[in-house]
Short mmCIF file of C-alpha atoms in Angstrom, two decimals:
data_model
loop_
_atom_site.label_atom_id
_atom_site.label_comp_id
_atom_site.label_asym_id
_atom_site.label_seq_id
_atom_site.Cartn_x
_atom_site.Cartn_y
_atom_site.Cartn_z
CA MET U 1 -11.42 97.34 101.91
CA ALA U 2 -14.18 98.19 104.86
CA THR U 3 -13.73 96.10 108.24
CA LEU U 4 -16.22 96.97 110.46
CA THR U 5 -15.94 95.42 113.79
CA HIS U 6 -19.24 95.25 116.41
CA THR U 7 -19.42 94.73 119.80
CA THR U 8 -21.80 93.53 122.24
CA ALA U 9 -20.91 96.32 125.09
CA ALA U 10 -23.96 96.00 127.16
CA ALA U 11 -24.17 92.34 126.92
CA ALA U 12 -20.10 92.24 128.75
CA SER U 13 -22.36 94.58 131.80
CA ALA U 14 -24.89 92.66 132.01
CA LEU U 15 -22.09 89.25 132.83
CA GLY U 16 -20.56 92.20 135.35
CA LYS U 17 -16.81 90.89 133.34
CA PRO U 18 -14.31 93.71 132.61
CA THR U 19 -13.97 93.98 128.71
CA SER U 20 -11.34 95.00 126.35
CA LEU U 21 -13.27 95.33 123.21
CA THR U 22 -11.98 97.02 120.53
CA SER U 23 -14.11 98.77 117.44
CA THR U 24 -12.80 99.56 114.15
CA ALA U 25 -13.33 101.61 111.42
CA THR U 26 -11.74 101.84 107.89
CA THR U 27 -13.28 103.48 104.72
CA LYS U 28 -12.10 103.71 101.21
CA PRO U 29 -13.12 107.13 99.51
CA LEU U 30 -15.40 105.96 96.33
CA SER U 31 -12.54 106.45 94.25
CA HIS U 32 -12.28 102.67 94.11
CA LEU U 33 -16.28 102.31 93.07
CA PRO U 34 -15.01 103.21 88.89
CA PHE U 35 -17.66 105.10 86.82
CA PRO U 36 -20.06 104.81 84.53
CA PHE U 37 -20.61 100.19 86.54
CA SER U 38 -19.26 97.77 83.14
CA PRO U 39 -21.40 94.78 82.59
CA SER U 40 -19.81 92.69 83.40
CA GLU U 41 -17.77 94.29 87.91
CA THR U 42 -19.34 91.74 90.12
CA LEU U 43 -18.51 92.97 94.04
CA ASN U 44 -16.75 90.28 95.46
CA LEU U 45 -17.62 90.26 99.43
CA THR U 46 -16.56 88.18 102.18
CA ALA U 47 -17.02 87.58 105.31
CA LYS U 48 -14.48 86.42 108.36
CA THR U 49 -15.43 85.52 112.12
CA THR U 50 -12.66 86.44 114.72
CA SER U 51 -13.86 85.77 118.28
CA ILE U 52 -12.96 89.27 121.36
CA LYS U 53 -12.34 87.94 124.92
CA SER U 54 -12.74 89.06 128.20
CA ALA U 55 -10.08 90.73 129.36
CA ALA U 56 -9.97 89.76 133.67
CA PRO U 57 -9.45 85.85 133.72
CA SER U 58 -12.34 84.44 133.69
CA SER U 59 -12.87 80.36 133.48
CA SER U 60 -15.89 81.63 130.32
CA ASP U 61 -15.72 83.50 127.56
CA LEU U 62 -17.31 86.97 125.97
CA SER U 63 -17.59 85.61 121.71
CA THR U 64 -18.75 88.30 120.05
CA THR U 65 -18.69 88.32 116.31
CA THR U 66 -17.40 90.01 113.78
CA VAL U 67 -18.05 90.56 110.33
CA THR U 68 -14.76 91.47 107.84
CA THR U 69 -16.31 92.73 104.54
CA SER U 70 -13.59 93.21 101.30
CA VAL U 71 -16.06 95.17 98.85
CA SER U 72 -13.21 94.55 95.62
CA THR U 73 -14.17 95.52 92.00
CA SER U 74 -13.38 93.52 89.43
CA PRO U 75 -14.28 95.68 86.41
CA GLN U 76 -14.41 94.12 82.27
CA THR U 77 -13.94 97.47 80.73
CA LEU U 78 -14.49 97.10 77.05
CA LYS U 79 -10.62 97.72 76.72
CA SER U 80 -9.95 95.37 79.27
CA ARG U 81 -13.67 92.77 77.24
CA LEU U 82 -10.79 93.39 74.37
CA GLN U 83 -7.52 92.55 75.88
CA ASN U 84 -8.69 89.79 77.54
CA GLY U 85 -9.69 88.39 73.67
CA ASP U 86 -13.84 89.17 73.54
CA THR U 87 -15.34 89.49 70.27
CA LEU U 88 -18.06 92.55 71.10
CA TYR U 89 -21.01 93.30 69.42
CA GLY U 90 -22.68 96.83 69.78
CA LEU U 91 -25.75 98.97 67.55
CA PHE U 92 -25.81 101.91 66.93
CA LEU U 93 -28.35 104.46 67.79
CA LEU U 94 -29.13 107.46 66.66
CA SER U 95 -32.72 108.54 67.24
CA PHE U 96 -30.77 109.54 70.33
CA SER U 97 -34.58 107.88 72.52
CA PRO U 98 -32.86 106.95 75.63
CA THR U 99 -35.67 104.48 76.41
CA LEU U 100 -34.12 103.12 73.22
CA ALA U 101 -30.08 103.13 74.55
CA GLU U 102 -32.15 101.32 76.95
CA ILE U 103 -34.17 97.78 75.73
CA ALA U 104 -30.71 98.01 73.85
CA GLY U 105 -28.86 97.62 77.23
CA LEU U 106 -31.03 95.57 78.23
CA SER U 107 -31.37 92.76 74.83
CA GLY U 108 -27.20 92.53 75.96
CA TYR U 109 -25.74 94.25 73.36
CA ASP U 110 -21.53 94.65 74.55
CA PHE U 111 -21.95 98.16 73.49
CA VAL U 112 -23.98 101.54 72.10
CA VAL U 113 -22.26 103.82 70.44
CA VAL U 114 -24.48 106.87 70.62
CA ASP U 115 -24.06 108.77 67.49
CA MET U 116 -23.70 112.27 67.13
CA GLU U 117 -22.15 112.49 64.15
CA HIS U 118 -25.28 111.81 61.62
CA GLY U 119 -27.64 111.52 64.52
CA PRO U 120 -29.98 114.56 65.41
CA GLY U 121 -28.35 115.12 69.18
CA GLY U 122 -25.86 116.66 70.64
CA ILE U 123 -24.31 116.51 74.31
CA SER U 124 -27.63 117.22 76.11
CA GLU U 125 -29.21 114.58 74.45
CA ALA U 126 -26.05 111.78 74.54
CA LEU U 127 -25.92 112.09 78.36
CA SER U 128 -29.98 110.89 78.65
CA CYS U 129 -28.68 108.18 76.50
CA LEU U 130 -25.80 107.50 78.90
CA ARG U 131 -27.90 107.02 81.83
CA ALA U 132 -29.93 104.77 80.36
CA LEU U 133 -27.45 102.80 79.54
CA ALA U 134 -25.47 103.21 82.43
CA ALA U 135 -28.72 101.99 84.37
CA THR U 136 -28.05 98.65 81.80
CA GLN U 137 -24.40 98.55 82.80
CA THR U 138 -23.86 98.47 79.09
CA PRO U 139 -20.65 100.63 78.03
CA ALA U 140 -21.21 103.78 75.68
CA ILE U 141 -19.16 104.73 72.83
CA LEU U 142 -19.50 108.63 71.43
CA ARG U 143 -19.15 109.01 68.04
CA LEU U 144 -17.71 112.32 67.53
CA PRO U 145 -19.72 114.55 64.79
CA GLU U 146 -15.77 115.53 64.10
CA SER U 147 -12.05 115.26 64.97
CA SER U 148 -11.64 118.95 67.50
CA ALA U 149 -10.79 119.11 70.70
CA THR U 150 -12.97 120.72 71.46
CA TRP U 151 -16.07 117.78 71.01
CA ALA U 152 -13.72 115.51 72.36
CA LYS U 153 -13.50 117.77 75.74
CA LYS U 154 -16.86 117.50 75.87
CA ALA U 155 -18.48 113.82 75.65
CA LEU U 156 -14.70 112.42 77.84
CA ASP U 157 -16.70 114.78 80.02
CA LEU U 158 -19.63 112.68 80.20
CA GLY U 159 -17.39 109.78 80.66
CA PRO U 160 -18.19 107.55 77.69
CA GLN U 161 -15.91 103.86 78.30
CA GLY U 162 -14.83 104.88 74.94
CA ILE U 163 -14.81 107.31 71.58
CA MET U 164 -15.27 107.32 67.97
CA PHE U 165 -13.58 109.28 65.85
CA PRO U 166 -14.62 110.04 62.02
CA MET U 167 -12.48 111.08 59.26
CA ILE U 168 -8.80 109.85 60.61
CA GLU U 169 -7.51 109.86 57.55
CA SER U 170 -2.70 109.60 58.81
CA SER U 171 -0.97 109.38 61.40
CA LYS U 172 -0.78 112.90 62.19
CA GLU U 173 -4.73 112.97 62.17
CA ALA U 174 -4.80 110.32 65.16
CA GLU U 175 -2.25 111.70 67.32
CA LYS U 176 -3.82 114.29 67.58
CA ALA U 177 -7.21 112.77 68.16
CA VAL U 178 -5.35 110.63 71.43
CA SER U 179 -3.60 114.40 72.24
CA TYR U 180 -7.66 115.60 72.93
CA CYS U 181 -8.24 112.34 75.08
CA ARG U 182 -5.32 113.09 77.10
CA PHE U 183 -4.42 115.57 79.64
CA PRO U 184 -1.83 117.77 79.95
CA PRO U 185 1.66 116.82 79.06
CA ALA U 186 0.05 113.76 77.42
CA GLY U 187 -2.06 116.04 75.49
CA ILE U 188 -4.48 119.24 75.29
CA ARG U 189 -7.28 118.42 77.16
CA GLY U 190 -9.53 120.51 79.56
CA SER U 191 -9.59 120.11 82.67
CA ALA U 192 -13.04 120.37 84.71
CA HIS U 193 -12.59 116.81 86.63
CA THR U 194 -14.17 117.47 89.57
CA VAL U 195 -17.25 118.91 88.36
CA VAL U 196 -17.86 116.21 86.30
CA ARG U 197 -19.65 113.09 85.89
CA ALA U 198 -16.88 111.67 84.22
CA SER U 199 -14.85 110.69 87.58
CA SER U 200 -18.61 110.91 89.27
CA TYR U 201 -18.51 114.58 89.61
CA GLY U 202 -15.16 114.57 91.80
CA ILE U 203 -16.55 111.53 93.72
CA ASP U 204 -14.18 109.22 92.41
CA GLU U 205 -10.16 110.25 93.70
CA GLY U 206 -8.69 107.85 91.94
CA TYR U 207 -10.45 109.42 88.74
CA LEU U 208 -7.05 111.10 86.93
CA SER U 209 -4.76 108.16 87.71
CA ASN U 210 -6.90 105.23 85.70
CA TYR U 211 -8.65 106.62 83.20
CA ASP U 212 -5.99 106.87 80.41
CA ASP U 213 -6.14 102.96 80.91
CA GLN U 214 -10.01 102.57 80.84
CA LEU U 215 -10.61 105.23 77.67
CA LEU U 216 -11.28 102.54 74.05
CA ILE U 217 -10.15 105.59 71.95
CA MET U 218 -11.20 104.28 68.00
CA CYS U 219 -10.26 105.93 65.12
CA GLN U 220 -12.70 105.28 62.03
CA VAL U 221 -11.05 104.50 58.12
CA GLU U 222 -13.23 105.84 55.78
CA SER U 223 -11.05 107.43 52.74
CA GLU U 224 -8.77 105.76 50.18
CA GLU U 225 -6.89 107.99 51.59
CA GLY U 226 -7.39 106.26 55.30
CA VAL U 227 -7.35 102.83 54.84
CA ARG U 228 -4.57 103.49 52.74
CA ARG U 229 -2.39 104.11 55.87
CA ALA U 230 -4.94 102.41 58.30
CA GLU U 231 -1.64 100.25 59.25
CA GLU U 232 0.41 104.31 60.61
CA ILE U 233 -3.01 104.59 61.67
CA ALA U 234 -3.16 101.72 64.29
CA ALA U 235 0.34 102.26 64.92
CA VAL U 236 -0.13 105.32 66.64
CA GLU U 237 0.54 105.03 70.30
CA GLY U 238 -3.20 105.53 72.39
CA VAL U 239 -5.29 104.26 69.37
CA ASP U 240 -7.37 101.40 70.53
CA CYS U 241 -8.96 100.48 67.39
CA VAL U 242 -9.25 100.99 63.78
CA GLN U 243 -12.99 101.92 62.98
CA MET U 244 -14.15 100.94 58.81
CA GLY U 245 -16.27 102.84 57.45
CA PRO U 246 -17.65 101.22 54.21
CA LEU U 247 -20.25 103.54 53.14
CA ASP U 248 -18.12 106.87 52.73
CA LEU U 249 -15.30 104.90 51.35
CA SER U 250 -17.45 103.86 48.90
CA ALA U 251 -17.79 107.56 48.35
CA SER U 252 -14.72 108.03 48.76
CA LEU U 253 -13.98 105.79 45.78
CA GLY U 254 -16.23 106.66 43.07
CA TYR U 255 -18.98 104.16 44.65
CA LEU U 256 -21.97 106.00 46.46
CA TRP U 257 -24.26 103.26 48.09
CA ASP U 258 -22.26 100.60 46.93
CA PRO U 259 -19.83 99.03 49.37
CA GLY U 260 -20.37 96.16 47.74
CA ASN U 261 -18.59 97.07 44.82
CA LYS U 262 -15.62 94.75 44.01
CA LYS U 263 -13.06 97.50 43.76
CA VAL U 264 -14.45 98.72 47.32
CA ARG U 265 -14.22 95.70 48.92
CA ASN U 266 -10.50 94.44 47.95
CA ALA U 267 -9.06 97.91 49.44
CA LEU U 268 -11.68 96.94 52.81
CA LYS U 269 -10.13 93.97 52.92
CA GLY U 270 -6.53 95.36 52.46
CA ALA U 271 -7.33 97.70 55.49
CA GLU U 272 -7.78 95.22 57.74
CA LYS U 273 -5.06 92.87 56.01
CA ALA U 274 -2.90 95.99 58.12
CA VAL U 275 -4.94 96.25 61.25
CA LEU U 276 -4.38 93.10 62.14
CA GLY U 277 -0.57 93.13 60.83
CA THR U 278 -0.72 95.41 63.82
CA ASP U 279 -0.78 93.86 67.73
CA PRO U 280 -3.31 95.57 69.69
CA LEU U 281 -0.96 94.44 72.92
CA VAL U 282 2.55 95.59 71.75
CA GLY U 283 1.53 99.22 69.64
CA GLY U 284 -1.95 97.77 67.26
CA ALA U 285 -4.93 97.66 67.68
CA TYR U 286 -8.28 95.79 67.69
CA LEU U 287 -10.08 96.22 64.65
CA ALA U 288 -13.58 97.09 64.48
CA GLY U 289 -16.90 97.09 61.85
CA PHE U 290 -20.06 98.24 60.54
CA ALA U 291 -21.98 94.87 59.24
CA MET U 292 -23.53 95.45 55.91
CA PRO U 293 -26.37 93.41 53.78
CA HIS U 294 -23.97 91.66 52.07
CA ASP U 295 -21.13 91.20 54.67
CA GLY U 296 -22.96 90.10 58.28
CA PRO U 297 -22.08 89.89 61.19
CA GLN U 298 -21.00 86.55 61.07
CA ASP U 299 -18.55 88.06 58.23
CA LEU U 300 -16.39 90.00 59.69
CA ARG U 301 -15.76 88.01 62.94
CA THR U 302 -14.63 85.20 60.13
CA ARG U 303 -12.19 87.90 58.69
CA GLY U 304 -10.89 88.76 62.28
CA TYR U 305 -13.11 92.36 63.51
CA HIS U 306 -12.52 91.62 67.67
CA MET U 307 -16.03 94.42 67.45
CA VAL U 308 -19.01 94.48 65.23
CA SER U 309 -21.54 96.34 64.96
CA GLY U 310 -24.62 95.52 63.70
CA CYS U 311 -27.64 97.05 63.62
CA VAL U 312 -28.70 100.73 64.12
CA ASP U 313 -32.32 101.32 65.73
CA VAL U 314 -33.74 103.94 63.80
CA GLY U 315 -33.02 101.16 59.98
CA LEU U 316 -34.31 98.73 63.47
CA PHE U 317 -38.13 100.46 63.64
CA ARG U 318 -38.26 101.50 60.42
CA SER U 319 -37.99 97.99 58.71
CA ALA U 320 -39.65 96.39 61.46
CA ALA U 321 -42.51 98.94 60.59
CA VAL U 322 -42.26 99.12 56.91
CA GLU U 323 -43.11 95.52 57.53
CA ASP U 324 -46.69 95.69 59.99
CA VAL U 325 -47.70 98.00 57.85
CA ARG U 326 -46.69 95.86 54.82
CA ARG U 327 -48.81 92.41 56.50
CA PHE U 328 -51.16 94.59 57.59
CA GLN U 329 -52.35 95.99 53.96
CA SER U 330 -51.22 92.05 52.99
CA SER U 331 -54.54 91.47 55.19
CA LEU U 332 -57.46 93.54 53.36
CA ILE U 333 -56.49 92.46 50.10
CA ASN U 334 -55.50 88.60 50.93
CA GLY U 335 -58.77 88.06 53.29
CA SER U 336 -59.39 85.20 54.26
CA ASP U 337 -55.43 83.85 52.93
CA ASP U 338 -54.12 85.73 55.54
CA GLU U 339 -56.52 84.42 58.56
CA GLU U 340 -54.65 81.37 57.45
CA GLU U 341 -51.63 81.82 57.98
CA HIS U 342 -52.52 83.83 60.73
CA GLY U 343 -54.00 80.97 62.06
CA ASN U 344 -50.54 78.82 60.80
CA ASP U 345 -48.15 81.34 62.80
CA ALA U 346 -50.36 82.20 65.89
CA ASP U 347 -47.09 81.34 67.75
CA GLU U 348 -46.49 85.35 66.26
CA LYS U 349 -47.75 87.71 68.68
CA TYR U 350 -47.99 91.38 68.64
CA TRP U 351 -45.73 93.55 69.98
CA SER U 352 -48.33 94.66 72.91
CA GLU U 353 -49.39 91.66 73.51
#
């Protein structure tokens, strides 16, 4: 709480009255403001009016107004929203375009996964995307190229709300992933917390005491061995979420690019059941996954998924671009037919309009 008491001493002096005026200023370091800010975070301001009387007896008192401003934050992190029972909907960002990241945030996604595993960017490019998302108060998750202490350290120093480890196939690998996220003695994460973005470059003095509570640790299960051990991976202390990977799983089972294959779907549903059989509030994990053409976002939500990634930015642009070209080429062939169609669809406009 920051308490500021203002008095009008000049006015009191002008009235010739001896006064006893108190001016206090109590401030707190910026550590009470979490970074980055979360979508639902609010600042609650309350004002209270009091009066200060003159020290000398008088028939009339000098009253002044003091305003006590209480600044409190209620950060709604991805982790806390999951604990509250929310189902979160997000997007994967492969383009590493800060502009598309900003558009995604402004569109209302609950989270955006900046994908360093399959996207062309690294740490520097990811930082620009995180800044764009922070401007829209949208939580960012970083998916690592591989599960290693070095990549985890560099990613976490950027200050994402979540981190995703690919291709986790056992509880031992999951335990290692968690250790990469924690400072000694709980883990092996290298410490430069006084100068990195995650701690507001050292301004957030409470970072060391709250980073573990706010960080969402996600382990991706995307192989035949991984789905077989999904339950034990979900039970590892520190693993908050198990992310299903249907595409790599289909390849692992011998059905490359055929995630709709019956055997792949059965394996996936077995892993889903294993994770959903755990309780995230008492040592289990939440379930996350990708929507597919044959298995849409609503299907995943109905089966109990807590986090659903519905699309990829590159895929969205590709589909829109291909359809735009198709419609134009069709108009060249159809001529008047297209003009009539355009008249019927007058409410559809180009993005530039």
